[in-house]
Short mmCIF file of C-alpha atoms in Angstrom, two decimals:
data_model
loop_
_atom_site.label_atom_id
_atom_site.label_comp_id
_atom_site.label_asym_id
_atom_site.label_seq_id
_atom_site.Cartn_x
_atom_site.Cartn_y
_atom_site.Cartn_z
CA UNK A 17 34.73 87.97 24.56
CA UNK A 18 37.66 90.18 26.36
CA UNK A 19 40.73 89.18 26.44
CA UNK A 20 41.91 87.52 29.81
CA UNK A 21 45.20 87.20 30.96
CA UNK A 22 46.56 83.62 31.72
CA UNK A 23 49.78 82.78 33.51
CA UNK A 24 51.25 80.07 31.51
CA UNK A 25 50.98 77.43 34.09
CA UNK A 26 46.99 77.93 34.14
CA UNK A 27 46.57 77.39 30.44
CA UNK A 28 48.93 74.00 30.88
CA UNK A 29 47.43 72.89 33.64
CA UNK A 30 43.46 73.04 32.10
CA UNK A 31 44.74 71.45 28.66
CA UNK A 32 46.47 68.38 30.54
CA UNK A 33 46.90 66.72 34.20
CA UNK A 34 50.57 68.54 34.72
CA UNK A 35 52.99 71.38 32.72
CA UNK A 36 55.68 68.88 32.37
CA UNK A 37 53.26 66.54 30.22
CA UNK A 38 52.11 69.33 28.29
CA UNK A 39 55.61 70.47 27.21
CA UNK A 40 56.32 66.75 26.57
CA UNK A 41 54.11 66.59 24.42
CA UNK A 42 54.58 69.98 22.63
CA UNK A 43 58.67 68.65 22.47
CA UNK A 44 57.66 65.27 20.79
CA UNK A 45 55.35 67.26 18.35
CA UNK A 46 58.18 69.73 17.09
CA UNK A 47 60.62 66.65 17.00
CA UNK A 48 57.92 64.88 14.74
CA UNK A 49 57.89 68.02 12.34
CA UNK A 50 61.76 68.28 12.70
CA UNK A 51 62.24 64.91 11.64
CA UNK A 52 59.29 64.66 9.03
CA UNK A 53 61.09 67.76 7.21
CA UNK A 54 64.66 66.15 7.30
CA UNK A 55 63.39 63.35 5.66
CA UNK A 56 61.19 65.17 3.16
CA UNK A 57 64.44 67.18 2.21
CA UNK A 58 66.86 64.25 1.78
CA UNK A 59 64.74 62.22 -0.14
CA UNK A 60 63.97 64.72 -2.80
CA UNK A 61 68.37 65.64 -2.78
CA UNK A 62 68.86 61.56 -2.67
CA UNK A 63 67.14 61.26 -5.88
CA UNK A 64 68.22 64.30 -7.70
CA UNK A 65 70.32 63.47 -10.93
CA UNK A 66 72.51 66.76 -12.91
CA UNK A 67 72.08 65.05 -16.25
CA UNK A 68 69.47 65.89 -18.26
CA UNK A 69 67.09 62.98 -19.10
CA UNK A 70 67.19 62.22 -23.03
CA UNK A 71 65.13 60.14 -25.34
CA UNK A 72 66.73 56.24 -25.13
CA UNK A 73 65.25 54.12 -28.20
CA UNK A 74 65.64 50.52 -26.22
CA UNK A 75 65.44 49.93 -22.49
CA UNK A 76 69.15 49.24 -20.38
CA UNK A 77 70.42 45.60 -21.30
CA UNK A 78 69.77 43.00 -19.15
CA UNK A 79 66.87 44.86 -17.04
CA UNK A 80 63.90 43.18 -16.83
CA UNK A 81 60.82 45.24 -16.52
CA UNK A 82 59.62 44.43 -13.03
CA UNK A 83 63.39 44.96 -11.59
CA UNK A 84 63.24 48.35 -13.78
CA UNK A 85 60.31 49.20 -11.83
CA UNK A 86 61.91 48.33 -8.74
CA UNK A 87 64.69 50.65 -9.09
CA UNK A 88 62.38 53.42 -10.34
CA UNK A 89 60.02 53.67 -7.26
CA UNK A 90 63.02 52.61 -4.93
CA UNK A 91 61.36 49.23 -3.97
CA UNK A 92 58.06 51.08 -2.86
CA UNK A 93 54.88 48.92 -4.15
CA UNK A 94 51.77 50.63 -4.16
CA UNK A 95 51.57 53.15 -1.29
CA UNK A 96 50.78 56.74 -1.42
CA UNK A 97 52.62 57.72 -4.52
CA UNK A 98 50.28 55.54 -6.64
CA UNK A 99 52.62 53.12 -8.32
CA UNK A 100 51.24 50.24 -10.09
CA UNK A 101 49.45 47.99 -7.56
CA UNK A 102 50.23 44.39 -6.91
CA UNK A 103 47.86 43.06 -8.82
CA UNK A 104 49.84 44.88 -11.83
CA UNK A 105 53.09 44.52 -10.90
CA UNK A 106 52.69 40.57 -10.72
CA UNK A 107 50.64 40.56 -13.76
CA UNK A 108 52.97 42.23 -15.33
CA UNK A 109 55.78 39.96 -14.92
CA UNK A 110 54.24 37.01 -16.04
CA UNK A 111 53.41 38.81 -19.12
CA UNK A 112 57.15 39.44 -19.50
CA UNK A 113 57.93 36.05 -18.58
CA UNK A 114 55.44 34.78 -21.21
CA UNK A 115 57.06 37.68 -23.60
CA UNK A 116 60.30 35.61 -23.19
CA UNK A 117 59.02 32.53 -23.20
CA UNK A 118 60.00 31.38 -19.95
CA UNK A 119 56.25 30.74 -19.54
CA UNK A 120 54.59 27.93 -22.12
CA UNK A 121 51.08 29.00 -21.19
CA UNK A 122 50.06 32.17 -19.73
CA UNK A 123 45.91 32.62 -20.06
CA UNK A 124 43.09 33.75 -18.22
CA UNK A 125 40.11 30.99 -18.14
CA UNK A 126 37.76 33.30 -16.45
CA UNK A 127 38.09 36.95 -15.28
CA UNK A 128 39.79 36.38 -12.20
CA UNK A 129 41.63 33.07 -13.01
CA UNK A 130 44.67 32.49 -14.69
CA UNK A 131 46.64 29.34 -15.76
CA UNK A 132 49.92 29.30 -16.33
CA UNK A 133 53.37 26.76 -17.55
CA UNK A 134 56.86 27.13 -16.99
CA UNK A 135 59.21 25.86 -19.90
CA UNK A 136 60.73 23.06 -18.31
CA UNK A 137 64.30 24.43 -19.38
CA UNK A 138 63.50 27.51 -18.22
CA UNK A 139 67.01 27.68 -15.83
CA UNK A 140 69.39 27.27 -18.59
CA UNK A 141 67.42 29.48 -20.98
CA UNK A 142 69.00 33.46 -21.84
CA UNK A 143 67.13 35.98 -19.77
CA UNK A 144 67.67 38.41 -16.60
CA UNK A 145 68.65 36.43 -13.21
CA UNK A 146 65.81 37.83 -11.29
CA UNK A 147 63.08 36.09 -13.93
CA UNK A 148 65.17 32.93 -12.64
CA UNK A 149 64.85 33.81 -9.32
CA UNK A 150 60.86 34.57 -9.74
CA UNK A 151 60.48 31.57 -11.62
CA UNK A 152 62.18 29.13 -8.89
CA UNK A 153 60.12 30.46 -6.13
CA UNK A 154 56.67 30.06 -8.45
CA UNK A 155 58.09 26.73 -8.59
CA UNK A 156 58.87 25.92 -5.24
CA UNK A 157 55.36 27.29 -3.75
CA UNK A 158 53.23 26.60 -6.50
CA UNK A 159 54.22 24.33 -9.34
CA UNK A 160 55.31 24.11 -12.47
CA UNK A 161 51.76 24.91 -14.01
CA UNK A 162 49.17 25.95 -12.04
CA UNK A 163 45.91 28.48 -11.62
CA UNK A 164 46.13 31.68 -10.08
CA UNK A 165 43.09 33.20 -8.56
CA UNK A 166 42.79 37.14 -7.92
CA UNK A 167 41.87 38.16 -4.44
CA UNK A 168 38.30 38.65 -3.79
CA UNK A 169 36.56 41.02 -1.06
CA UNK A 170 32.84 41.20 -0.44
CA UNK A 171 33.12 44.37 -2.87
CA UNK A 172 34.42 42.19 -5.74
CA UNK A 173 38.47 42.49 -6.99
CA UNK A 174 40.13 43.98 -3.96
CA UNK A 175 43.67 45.00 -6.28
CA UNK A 176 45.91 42.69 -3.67
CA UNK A 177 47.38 40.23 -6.51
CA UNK A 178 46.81 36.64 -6.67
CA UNK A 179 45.99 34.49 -3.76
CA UNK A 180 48.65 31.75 -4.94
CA UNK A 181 51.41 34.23 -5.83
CA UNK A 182 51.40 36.73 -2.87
CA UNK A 183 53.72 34.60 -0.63
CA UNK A 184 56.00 34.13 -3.80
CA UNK A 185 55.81 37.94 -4.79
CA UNK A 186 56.48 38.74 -1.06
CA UNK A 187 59.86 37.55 -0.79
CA UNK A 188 60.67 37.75 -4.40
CA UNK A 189 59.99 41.83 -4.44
CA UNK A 190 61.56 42.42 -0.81
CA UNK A 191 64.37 40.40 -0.90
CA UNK A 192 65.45 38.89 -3.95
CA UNK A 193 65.14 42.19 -5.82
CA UNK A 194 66.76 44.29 -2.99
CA UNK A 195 69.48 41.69 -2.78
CA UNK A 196 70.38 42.21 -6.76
CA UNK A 197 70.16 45.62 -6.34
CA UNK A 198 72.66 46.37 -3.56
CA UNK A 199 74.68 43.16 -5.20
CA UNK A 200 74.80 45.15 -8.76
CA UNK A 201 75.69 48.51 -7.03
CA UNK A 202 72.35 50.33 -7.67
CA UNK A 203 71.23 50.87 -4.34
CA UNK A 204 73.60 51.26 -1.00
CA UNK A 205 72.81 49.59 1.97
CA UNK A 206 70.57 50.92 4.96
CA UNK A 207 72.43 53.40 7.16
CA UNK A 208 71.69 53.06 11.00
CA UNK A 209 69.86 56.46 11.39
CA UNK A 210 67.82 55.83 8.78
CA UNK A 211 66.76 52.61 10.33
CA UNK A 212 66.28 54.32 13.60
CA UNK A 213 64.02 56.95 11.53
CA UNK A 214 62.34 54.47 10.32
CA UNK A 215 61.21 53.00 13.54
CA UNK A 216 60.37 56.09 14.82
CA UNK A 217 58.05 56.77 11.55
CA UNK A 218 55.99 53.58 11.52
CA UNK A 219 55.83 54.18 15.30
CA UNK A 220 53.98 57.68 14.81
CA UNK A 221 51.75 57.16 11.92
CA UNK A 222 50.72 53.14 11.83
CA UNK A 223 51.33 52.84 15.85
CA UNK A 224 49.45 55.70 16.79
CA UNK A 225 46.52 54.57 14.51
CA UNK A 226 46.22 51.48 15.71
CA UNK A 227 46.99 52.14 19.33
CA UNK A 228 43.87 53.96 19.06
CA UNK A 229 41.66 50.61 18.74
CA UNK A 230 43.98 48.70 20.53
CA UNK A 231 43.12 51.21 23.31
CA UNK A 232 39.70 49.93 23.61
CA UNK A 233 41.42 46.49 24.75
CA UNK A 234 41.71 46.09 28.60
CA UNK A 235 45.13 45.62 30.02
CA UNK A 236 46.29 43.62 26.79
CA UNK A 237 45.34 45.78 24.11
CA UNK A 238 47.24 48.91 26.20
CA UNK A 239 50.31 46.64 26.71
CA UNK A 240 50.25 46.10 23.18
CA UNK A 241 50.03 49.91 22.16
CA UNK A 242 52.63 50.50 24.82
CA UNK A 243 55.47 48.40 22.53
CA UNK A 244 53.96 49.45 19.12
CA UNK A 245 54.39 53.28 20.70
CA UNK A 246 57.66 52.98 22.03
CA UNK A 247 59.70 54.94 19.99
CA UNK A 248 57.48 58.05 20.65
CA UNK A 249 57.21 57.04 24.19
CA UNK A 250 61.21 57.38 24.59
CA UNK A 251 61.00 61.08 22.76
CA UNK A 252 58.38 61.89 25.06
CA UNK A 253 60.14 61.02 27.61
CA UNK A 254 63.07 62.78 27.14
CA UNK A 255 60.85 65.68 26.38
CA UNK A 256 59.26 65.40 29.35
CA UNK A 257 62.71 65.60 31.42
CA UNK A 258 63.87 68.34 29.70
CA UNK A 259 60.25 70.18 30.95
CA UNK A 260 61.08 69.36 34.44
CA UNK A 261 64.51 71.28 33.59
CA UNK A 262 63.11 74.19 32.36
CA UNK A 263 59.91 74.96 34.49
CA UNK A 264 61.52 76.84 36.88
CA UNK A 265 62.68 78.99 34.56
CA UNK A 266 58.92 79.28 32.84
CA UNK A 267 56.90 80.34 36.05
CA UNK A 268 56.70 84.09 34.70
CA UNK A 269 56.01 84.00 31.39
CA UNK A 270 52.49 85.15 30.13
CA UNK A 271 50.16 83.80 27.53
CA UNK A 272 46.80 86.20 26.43
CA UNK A 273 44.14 84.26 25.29
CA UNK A 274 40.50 84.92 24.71
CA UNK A 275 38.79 81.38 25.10
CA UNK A 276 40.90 78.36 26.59
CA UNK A 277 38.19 76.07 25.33
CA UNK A 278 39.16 77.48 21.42
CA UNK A 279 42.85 76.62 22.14
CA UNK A 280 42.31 72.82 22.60
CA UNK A 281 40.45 72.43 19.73
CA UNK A 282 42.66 74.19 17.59
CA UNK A 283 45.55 72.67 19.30
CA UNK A 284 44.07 68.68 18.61
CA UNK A 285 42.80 70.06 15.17
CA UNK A 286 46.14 70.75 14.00
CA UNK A 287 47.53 67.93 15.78
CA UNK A 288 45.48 65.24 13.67
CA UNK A 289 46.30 67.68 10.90
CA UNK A 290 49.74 66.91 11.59
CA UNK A 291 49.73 63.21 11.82
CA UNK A 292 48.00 63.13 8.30
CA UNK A 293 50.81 64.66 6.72
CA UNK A 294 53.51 62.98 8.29
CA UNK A 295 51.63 59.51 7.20
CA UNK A 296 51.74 61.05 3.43
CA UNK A 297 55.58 62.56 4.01
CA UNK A 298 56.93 59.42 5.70
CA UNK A 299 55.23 57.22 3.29
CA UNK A 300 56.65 58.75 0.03
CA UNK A 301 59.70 59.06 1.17
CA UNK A 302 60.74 57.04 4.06
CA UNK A 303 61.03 53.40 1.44
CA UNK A 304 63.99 56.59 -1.40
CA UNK A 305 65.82 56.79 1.67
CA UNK A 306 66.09 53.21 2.82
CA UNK A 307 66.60 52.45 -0.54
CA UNK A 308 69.11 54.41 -1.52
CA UNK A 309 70.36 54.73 -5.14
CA UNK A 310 73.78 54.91 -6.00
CA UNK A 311 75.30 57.18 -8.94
CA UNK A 312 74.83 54.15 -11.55
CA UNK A 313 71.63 53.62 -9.88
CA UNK A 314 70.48 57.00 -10.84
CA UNK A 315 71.89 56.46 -14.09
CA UNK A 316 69.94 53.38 -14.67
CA UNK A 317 66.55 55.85 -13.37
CA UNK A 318 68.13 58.15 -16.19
CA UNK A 319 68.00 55.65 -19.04
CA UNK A 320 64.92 54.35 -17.99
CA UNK A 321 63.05 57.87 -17.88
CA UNK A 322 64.39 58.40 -21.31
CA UNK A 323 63.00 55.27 -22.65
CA UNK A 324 59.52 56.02 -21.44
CA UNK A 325 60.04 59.28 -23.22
CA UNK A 326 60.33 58.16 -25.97
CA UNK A 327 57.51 55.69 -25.93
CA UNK A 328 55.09 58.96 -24.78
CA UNK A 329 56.37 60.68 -28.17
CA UNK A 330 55.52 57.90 -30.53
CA UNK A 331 52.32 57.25 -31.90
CA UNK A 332 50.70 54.37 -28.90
CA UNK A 333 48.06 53.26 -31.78
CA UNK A 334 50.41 52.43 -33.82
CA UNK A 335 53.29 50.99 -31.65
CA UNK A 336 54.17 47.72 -31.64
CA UNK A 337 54.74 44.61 -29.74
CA UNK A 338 55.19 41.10 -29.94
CA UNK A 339 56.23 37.88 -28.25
CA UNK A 340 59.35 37.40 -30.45
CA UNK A 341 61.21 41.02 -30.42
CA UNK A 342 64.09 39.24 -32.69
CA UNK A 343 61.46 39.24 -35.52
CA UNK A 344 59.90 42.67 -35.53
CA UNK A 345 62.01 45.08 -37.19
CA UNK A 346 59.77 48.00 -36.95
CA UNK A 347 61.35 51.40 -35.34
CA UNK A 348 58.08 51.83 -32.76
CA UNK A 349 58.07 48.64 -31.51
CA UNK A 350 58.65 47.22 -27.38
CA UNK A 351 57.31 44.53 -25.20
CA UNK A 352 53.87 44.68 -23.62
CA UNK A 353 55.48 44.43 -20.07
CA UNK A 354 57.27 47.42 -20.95
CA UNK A 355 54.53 49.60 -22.08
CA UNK A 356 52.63 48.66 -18.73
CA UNK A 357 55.92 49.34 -16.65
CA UNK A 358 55.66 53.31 -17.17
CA UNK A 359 51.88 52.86 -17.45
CA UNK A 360 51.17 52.88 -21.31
CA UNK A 361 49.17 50.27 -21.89
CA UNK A 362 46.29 51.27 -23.95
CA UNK A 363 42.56 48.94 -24.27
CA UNK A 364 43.82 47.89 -27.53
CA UNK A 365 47.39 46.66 -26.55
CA UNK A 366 45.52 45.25 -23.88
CA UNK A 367 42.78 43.62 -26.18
CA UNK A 368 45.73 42.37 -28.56
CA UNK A 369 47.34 40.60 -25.78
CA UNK A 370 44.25 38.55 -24.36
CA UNK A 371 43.61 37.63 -27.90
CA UNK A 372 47.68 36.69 -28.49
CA UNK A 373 47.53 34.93 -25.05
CA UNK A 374 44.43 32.99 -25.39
CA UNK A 375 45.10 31.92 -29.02
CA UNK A 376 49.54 31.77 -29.30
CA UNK A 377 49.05 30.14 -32.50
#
């Protein structure tokens, strides 16, 4: 098909109702980019460390594995960076706690079900203030002992933790853990702009999605999309006074096209394009800049990265573990909750640990 000249206001005006809305729009999306590329860039500079990472035989003192894995993934559980899911995270730390024996009884009676006992002098025992902290709020919301059954779906396990523990695990992970860390200097506190990016962030990727269904709701459901979308409303809004600004000064500028119909769909292609990567960009790295680590925080990430190198270089068959560290002298040799921390766990470690659990004597 020949080529057919368009005055700019033509091609605007067939790809939406006015040219002010178009260049809105066109404003909001290179602010989205803009924005989704500052963050992108500071998170990878916010987590850069000059000192090379070198093998560490024991992990940092008084670190408990679930707090280690806090600090390592900035306080980001699950999400698109695949860190260990809920379910393993709170497995994980009852392990640990069992490891320590903070926990009197930690075994599964079926597949899904787990029953558990906390030693009843478990505050004035020697271990890491968050297992404390854990421990008090297992207390509080379920019990002393107890049975903890794993989520189900219609699909079977659905990898969302333990019915019983997820309100615990909740505020144990998001704010007891965050509290220790800014408390013990190894992450700084939220800055302003980054809460305002933040806003803006879950605005464009979860608002827009679910404005989308919400859409389909008469009057409510479009009220409702209205405050979910607000944050990209006000940037479209400015956008959209700047375009009444500079139309005047557009009316003679030319665009050559050979099908309008090919430029929308390219145009909404890369649009939902666009959205999918800043859901992936803002959701790897929006949780390294709110959580910002310090120097000794990084240092901590340092030690810790050495430790699981060393683990990697040593012979998994033959490593060891135990629920009584004091007594096992050998060189390879760490806790279960350890191994599973930087994702080491093996089918026989995990085999050994059913049978250890099931049968502690």
């Amino acid at each position: 098909m020949p080529n057919i000249l368009f005055p700019t206001n033509t091609i605007l005006k067939n790809f939406a109702d006015t040219d002010s809305f178009f260049l809105a729009c066109l404003f909001t999306f290179i602010f989205s980019w803009a924005v989704a590329i500052f963050v992108l860039a500071k998170a990878r500079s916010v987590r850069q460390d000059p000192k090379s990472v070198v093998p560490e035989y024991d992990p940092p003192k008084d670190l408990s594995p679930v707090f280690a894995r806090y600090i390592m993934v900035s306080g980001r559980e699950g999400g698109m960076a695949g860190e260990v899911t809920k379910t393993g995270n709170q497995l994980l730390t009852l392990i640990n706690l069992f490891e320590d024996g903070l926990l009197k009884k930690l075994s599964f009676t079926t597949e899904s079900l787990l029953e558990y006992e906390i030693h009843e002098n478990y505050k004035n025992m020697d271990c890491a203030e968050e297992e404390k902290k854990f421990l008090d709020r297992l207390n509080e919301k379920v019990g002393m002992s107890g049975k903890l059954q794993e989520k189900l779906s219609k699909h079977g396990y659905d990898g969302d933790g333990y019915n019983e523990l997820n309100g615990v695990w909740f505020d144990f992970w998001y704010k007891d853990l965050y509290g220790l860390a800014l408390s013990r200097g190894y992450m700084e506190k939220e800055s302003k702009i980054i809460t305002v990016i933040s806003i803006f962030a879950g605005s464009l990727t979860f608002g827009v999605f679910f404005s989308v269904f919400l859409s389909f709701i008469p009057v409510v459901g479009v009220f409702i999309a209205g405050i979910i979308l607000l944050p990209v409303i006000v940037v479209f809004s400015v956008g959209y006074l700047l375009a009444s600004i500079l139309l005047p000064h557009l009316n003679n500028i030319y665009i050559i096209v050979s099908d309008i119909e090919i430029v929308k769909v390219f145009l909404v292609g890369f649009a939902v394009f666009s959205w999918f990567a800043w859901f992936i960009i803002f959701g790897q790295n929006m949780t390294k800049l709110a959580r910002k680590l310090t120097p000794r925080g990084l240092e901590i990430v340092r030690q810790l990265n050495g430790y699981k190198m060393y683990l990697k270089g040593v012979d998994r068959g033959r490593l060891s573990f135990s629920f009584n560290r004091e007594s096992d002298l050998s060189r390879n040799r760490t806790s279960f909750s350890w191994l599973g921390v930087f994702g080491l766990i093996t089918d026989k470690h995990w085999d050994e640990w059913y049978l250890i659990a099931n049968h502690p004597n």
